[in-house]
CSV table of C-alpha atoms in Angstrom, one decimal:
chain,number,residue,atom,x,y,z
A,93,LYS,CA,-142.5,-109.1,32.6
A,94,ALA,CA,-139.7,-107.5,34.6
A,95,GLY,CA,-138.6,-109.4,37.7
A,96,VAL,CA,-138.0,-108.1,41.2
A,97,THR,CA,-135.5,-105.2,41.0
A,98,GLN,CA,-133.2,-104.3,43.8
A,99,THR,CA,-130.9,-101.3,44.1
A,100,PRO,CA,-128.1,-100.8,44.7
A,101,ARG,CA,-126.6,-104.1,43.8
A,102,TYR,CA,-123.4,-103.5,45.7
A,103,LEU,CA,-122.4,-101.0,48.4
A,104,ILE,CA,-119.7,-100.5,50.9
A,105,LYS,CA,-120.3,-98.7,54.1
A,106,THR,CA,-118.3,-98.1,57.3
A,107,ARG,CA,-119.4,-98.9,60.9
A,108,GLY,CA,-121.8,-96.5,62.3
A,109,GLN,CA,-123.3,-95.4,59.0
A,110,GLN,CA,-126.7,-96.1,57.8
A,111,VAL,CA,-127.9,-97.7,54.6
A,112,THR,CA,-131.2,-97.8,52.6
A,113,LEU,CA,-131.9,-100.5,50.2
A,114,SER,CA,-134.7,-100.4,47.6
A,115,CYS,CA,-136.9,-103.1,46.1
A,116,SER,CA,-139.4,-102.9,43.2
A,117,PRO,CA,-141.7,-105.9,43.1
A,118,ILE,CA,-143.1,-107.5,40.0
A,119,SER,CA,-145.9,-105.5,38.6
A,120,GLY,CA,-149.2,-106.5,40.3
A,121,HIS,CA,-147.5,-108.0,43.3
A,122,ARG,CA,-148.6,-106.4,46.6
A,123,SER,CA,-146.6,-108.3,49.1
A,124,VAL,CA,-142.9,-107.8,49.7
A,125,SER,CA,-140.6,-109.5,52.1
A,126,TRP,CA,-136.9,-109.1,52.9
A,127,TYR,CA,-134.3,-111.7,53.8
A,128,GLN,CA,-130.7,-111.5,55.0
A,129,GLN,CA,-128.3,-114.1,53.7
A,130,THR,CA,-124.9,-114.7,55.3
A,131,PRO,CA,-122.5,-117.7,55.1
A,132,GLY,CA,-122.9,-118.4,58.8
A,133,GLN,CA,-126.6,-117.9,59.4
A,134,GLY,CA,-128.0,-118.6,55.9
A,135,LEU,CA,-131.2,-117.1,54.8
A,136,GLN,CA,-133.1,-115.3,57.6
A,137,PHE,CA,-136.4,-113.5,57.4
A,138,LEU,CA,-136.4,-109.8,58.2
A,139,PHE,CA,-139.9,-108.5,57.5
A,140,GLU,CA,-142.9,-108.7,55.3
A,141,TYR,CA,-145.1,-105.9,54.0
A,142,PHE,CA,-148.5,-106.0,52.4
A,143,SER,CA,-150.5,-102.9,51.4
A,144,GLU,CA,-148.1,-100.6,53.2
A,145,THR,CA,-148.4,-102.5,56.5
A,146,GLN,CA,-145.8,-104.6,58.2
A,147,ARG,CA,-147.3,-108.1,58.7
A,148,ASN,CA,-144.4,-109.9,60.2
A,149,LYS,CA,-141.0,-109.2,61.6
A,150,GLY,CA,-138.1,-111.5,62.1
A,151,ASN,CA,-135.8,-111.6,65.0
A,152,PHE,CA,-133.6,-108.7,64.2
A,153,PRO,CA,-132.7,-105.6,66.3
A,154,GLY,CA,-134.6,-102.4,65.9
A,155,ARG,CA,-131.7,-101.0,63.8
A,156,PHE,CA,-133.4,-102.9,60.9
A,157,SER,CA,-136.5,-101.2,59.6
A,158,GLY,CA,-138.5,-101.1,56.5
A,159,ARG,CA,-141.5,-99.6,54.8
A,160,GLN,CA,-143.7,-100.1,51.8
A,161,PHE,CA,-145.1,-97.4,49.6
A,162,SER,CA,-148.5,-97.2,47.9
A,163,ASN,CA,-147.1,-98.5,44.6
A,164,SER,CA,-145.8,-101.6,46.5
A,165,ARG,CA,-142.2,-100.6,46.2
A,166,SER,CA,-140.3,-101.2,49.5
A,167,GLU,CA,-137.2,-99.9,51.2
A,168,MET,CA,-135.3,-101.3,54.1
A,169,ASN,CA,-133.0,-99.3,56.3
A,170,VAL,CA,-130.2,-100.4,58.6
A,171,SER,CA,-128.9,-97.8,61.0
A,172,THR,CA,-125.7,-97.7,63.0
A,173,LEU,CA,-124.1,-100.4,60.9
A,174,GLU,CA,-122.0,-103.1,62.4
A,175,LEU,CA,-119.5,-105.4,60.8
A,176,GLY,CA,-121.9,-108.3,61.2
A,177,ASP,CA,-124.5,-106.6,59.0
A,178,SER,CA,-122.3,-107.5,56.0
A,179,ALA,CA,-124.6,-109.7,54.0
A,180,LEU,CA,-126.6,-110.2,50.8
A,181,TYR,CA,-130.1,-108.7,51.3
A,182,LEU,CA,-132.8,-110.3,49.3
A,183,CYS,CA,-136.2,-108.9,48.5
A,184,ALA,CA,-139.0,-111.2,47.4
A,185,SER,CA,-142.5,-110.4,46.1
A,186,SER,CA,-145.7,-112.2,45.7
A,187,ARG,CA,-149.2,-111.4,44.4
A,188,ASP,CA,-150.7,-111.5,47.9
A,189,THR,CA,-150.0,-113.1,51.3
A,190,GLY,CA,-150.6,-116.6,52.5
A,191,GLY,CA,-149.5,-119.3,50.2
A,192,GLY,CA,-148.1,-117.8,47.0
A,193,GLU,CA,-144.8,-118.4,45.3
A,194,LEU,CA,-142.1,-115.9,46.3
A,195,PHE,CA,-140.2,-114.3,43.4
A,196,PHE,CA,-136.7,-113.2,44.5
A,197,GLY,CA,-134.5,-110.3,43.4
A,198,GLU,CA,-130.8,-110.6,42.8
A,199,GLY,CA,-130.0,-109.0,46.1
A,200,SER,CA,-128.1,-106.0,47.4
A,201,ARG,CA,-124.6,-107.0,48.7
A,202,LEU,CA,-123.7,-104.8,51.6
A,203,THR,CA,-120.1,-104.8,53.0
A,204,VAL,CA,-119.5,-103.0,56.2
A,205,LEU,CA,-115.9,-102.0,56.9
B,300,ALA,CA,-139.7,-123.1,67.3
B,301,GLN,CA,-139.6,-123.6,63.6
B,302,ARG,CA,-136.4,-125.2,62.2
B,303,VAL,CA,-135.3,-126.7,58.9
B,304,THR,CA,-132.3,-129.0,58.8
B,305,GLN,CA,-130.5,-130.0,55.6
B,306,PRO,CA,-127.9,-132.4,56.9
B,307,GLU,CA,-125.7,-132.4,53.7
B,308,LYS,CA,-123.9,-129.2,52.8
B,309,LEU,CA,-122.5,-130.9,49.7
B,310,LEU,CA,-123.8,-133.7,47.6
B,311,SER,CA,-122.1,-135.1,44.5
B,312,VAL,CA,-123.6,-137.8,42.2
B,313,PHE,CA,-123.0,-139.0,38.7
B,314,LYS,CA,-125.2,-138.2,35.8
B,315,GLY,CA,-128.0,-140.8,35.5
B,316,ALA,CA,-127.8,-141.8,39.1
B,317,PRO,CA,-130.7,-141.2,41.6
B,318,VAL,CA,-130.4,-138.2,43.8
B,319,GLU,CA,-132.0,-137.5,47.2
B,320,LEU,CA,-131.6,-134.2,49.1
B,321,LYS,CA,-132.7,-134.6,52.7
B,322,CYS,CA,-134.8,-132.1,54.6
B,323,ASN,CA,-136.1,-132.4,58.1
B,324,TYR,CA,-138.2,-129.9,59.9
B,325,SER,CA,-139.4,-129.0,63.3
B,326,TYR,CA,-142.8,-127.4,63.7
B,327,SER,CA,-145.7,-128.0,66.0
B,328,GLY,CA,-148.5,-127.2,63.6
B,329,SER,CA,-149.3,-128.0,60.0
B,330,PRO,CA,-146.5,-126.5,57.9
B,331,GLU,CA,-146.2,-125.7,54.3
B,332,LEU,CA,-143.0,-127.0,52.8
B,333,PHE,CA,-141.1,-125.8,49.8
B,334,TRP,CA,-137.9,-126.5,47.8
B,335,TYR,CA,-136.2,-123.4,46.3
B,336,VAL,CA,-133.3,-123.7,43.9
B,337,GLN,CA,-130.5,-121.3,42.8
B,338,TYR,CA,-128.7,-122.2,39.6
B,339,SER,CA,-125.3,-120.6,38.9
B,340,ARG,CA,-125.7,-116.8,38.3
B,341,GLN,CA,-129.5,-117.0,38.6
B,342,ARG,CA,-132.0,-115.9,41.3
B,343,LEU,CA,-133.4,-118.0,44.0
B,344,GLN,CA,-136.6,-119.6,42.6
B,345,LEU,CA,-139.3,-121.9,43.6
B,346,LEU,CA,-138.8,-125.5,42.5
B,347,LEU,CA,-141.8,-127.1,44.1
B,348,ARG,CA,-144.2,-127.0,47.1
B,349,HIS,CA,-145.8,-129.9,48.9
B,350,ILE,CA,-149.3,-128.6,48.4
B,351,SER,CA,-149.0,-128.9,44.6
B,352,ARG,CA,-147.9,-132.5,44.7
B,353,GLU,CA,-146.5,-132.2,41.3
B,354,SER,CA,-143.2,-133.1,39.6
B,355,ILE,CA,-141.0,-130.3,38.4
B,356,LYS,CA,-138.0,-131.0,36.2
B,357,GLY,CA,-138.3,-134.6,37.3
B,358,PHE,CA,-138.1,-133.8,41.0
B,359,THR,CA,-140.6,-134.9,43.5
B,360,ALA,CA,-140.9,-134.4,47.3
B,361,ASP,CA,-143.3,-136.0,49.7
B,362,LEU,CA,-144.2,-134.6,53.0
B,363,ASN,CA,-143.8,-137.2,55.7
B,364,LYS,CA,-145.4,-135.8,58.9
B,365,GLY,CA,-144.5,-138.8,60.9
B,366,GLU,CA,-140.8,-138.4,60.2
B,367,THR,CA,-141.1,-134.6,59.8
B,368,SER,CA,-139.3,-134.8,56.5
B,369,PHE,CA,-139.6,-133.4,53.0
B,370,HIS,CA,-136.9,-135.0,51.0
B,371,LEU,CA,-136.3,-134.1,47.4
B,372,LYS,CA,-135.8,-136.9,44.9
B,373,LYS,CA,-135.1,-137.4,41.3
B,374,PRO,CA,-134.6,-140.9,39.7
B,375,PHE,CA,-132.0,-139.9,37.1
B,376,ALA,CA,-129.8,-136.9,37.7
B,377,GLN,CA,-128.9,-134.5,34.9
B,378,GLU,CA,-125.9,-132.2,34.7
B,379,GLU,CA,-128.2,-129.2,34.6
B,380,ASP,CA,-129.5,-130.1,38.0
B,381,SER,CA,-126.3,-128.9,39.6
B,382,ALA,CA,-127.3,-126.0,41.8
B,383,MET,CA,-127.9,-124.9,45.4
B,384,TYR,CA,-131.1,-126.3,46.9
B,385,TYR,CA,-132.9,-124.9,49.9
B,386,CYS,CA,-135.7,-126.5,51.8
B,387,ALA,CA,-138.1,-124.0,53.4
B,388,LEU,CA,-141.0,-124.0,55.8
B,389,SER,CA,-143.9,-121.7,56.3
B,390,GLY,CA,-146.0,-121.8,59.4
B,391,TYR,CA,-149.4,-120.3,60.3
B,392,GLN,CA,-148.2,-116.8,59.6
B,393,GLY,CA,-148.3,-117.3,55.9
B,394,ALA,CA,-146.0,-118.1,53.1
B,395,GLN,CA,-144.0,-114.9,53.0
B,396,LYS,CA,-142.3,-115.7,56.3
B,397,LEU,CA,-140.1,-118.7,55.3
B,398,VAL,CA,-137.6,-120.5,57.5
B,399,PHE,CA,-134.9,-121.8,55.3
B,400,GLY,CA,-132.5,-124.7,55.8
B,401,GLN,CA,-128.7,-124.0,55.2
B,402,GLY,CA,-128.9,-125.4,51.8
B,403,THR,CA,-127.3,-128.3,49.9
B,404,ARG,CA,-125.0,-127.8,47.0
B,405,LEU,CA,-125.7,-130.5,44.5
B,406,THR,CA,-123.0,-131.3,41.8
B,407,ILE,CA,-123.8,-133.7,39.0
B,408,ASN,CA,-120.7,-135.3,37.6
B,409,PRO,CA,-120.6,-136.3,33.9
């Protein structure tokens, strides 16, 4: 079956712009989480969604937001982009919450100029 | 606070030699520990989790609560084990919210 799909794979934005990243989980998976990966900070948890509800949120400013749709697809948005937002954004899905294996996408690489 | 420390950024061993990737954690409750691996040009994927207590690709990891460690071991390294390895912890809030270590890049020399 198809894996977690993230779009776009690469994008370049300038400071002050906003960006929306999309994630399609594995069919049947209802839980989606997002991570930011940078060389300095490593992998950091952004948020988790289950059944269209945000269950957990990481320690990121309010410029970072997300949502999940009824078909479990998820989007994350970053507004007023800063240079430090340049990163690889990874989406992961699992069948449900609490103890399951996470299946990661290939990521969306965002460069902010 | 939850924290995962992987003290070695880089680890290089010869094929056939034993390998141990270190992972120490900080968590006040009963954590769930994982090892994730990323092979070249592949996605991050689960290698093993302490609850399963199983050996995957010859790797094992034992949770030592006294030493707050979850080291990954393999008795005889193979070239295909070369990859980036991440130790991760999940607390009471569930497995989706993982705290990752910085990762160890393992290189197996022929």
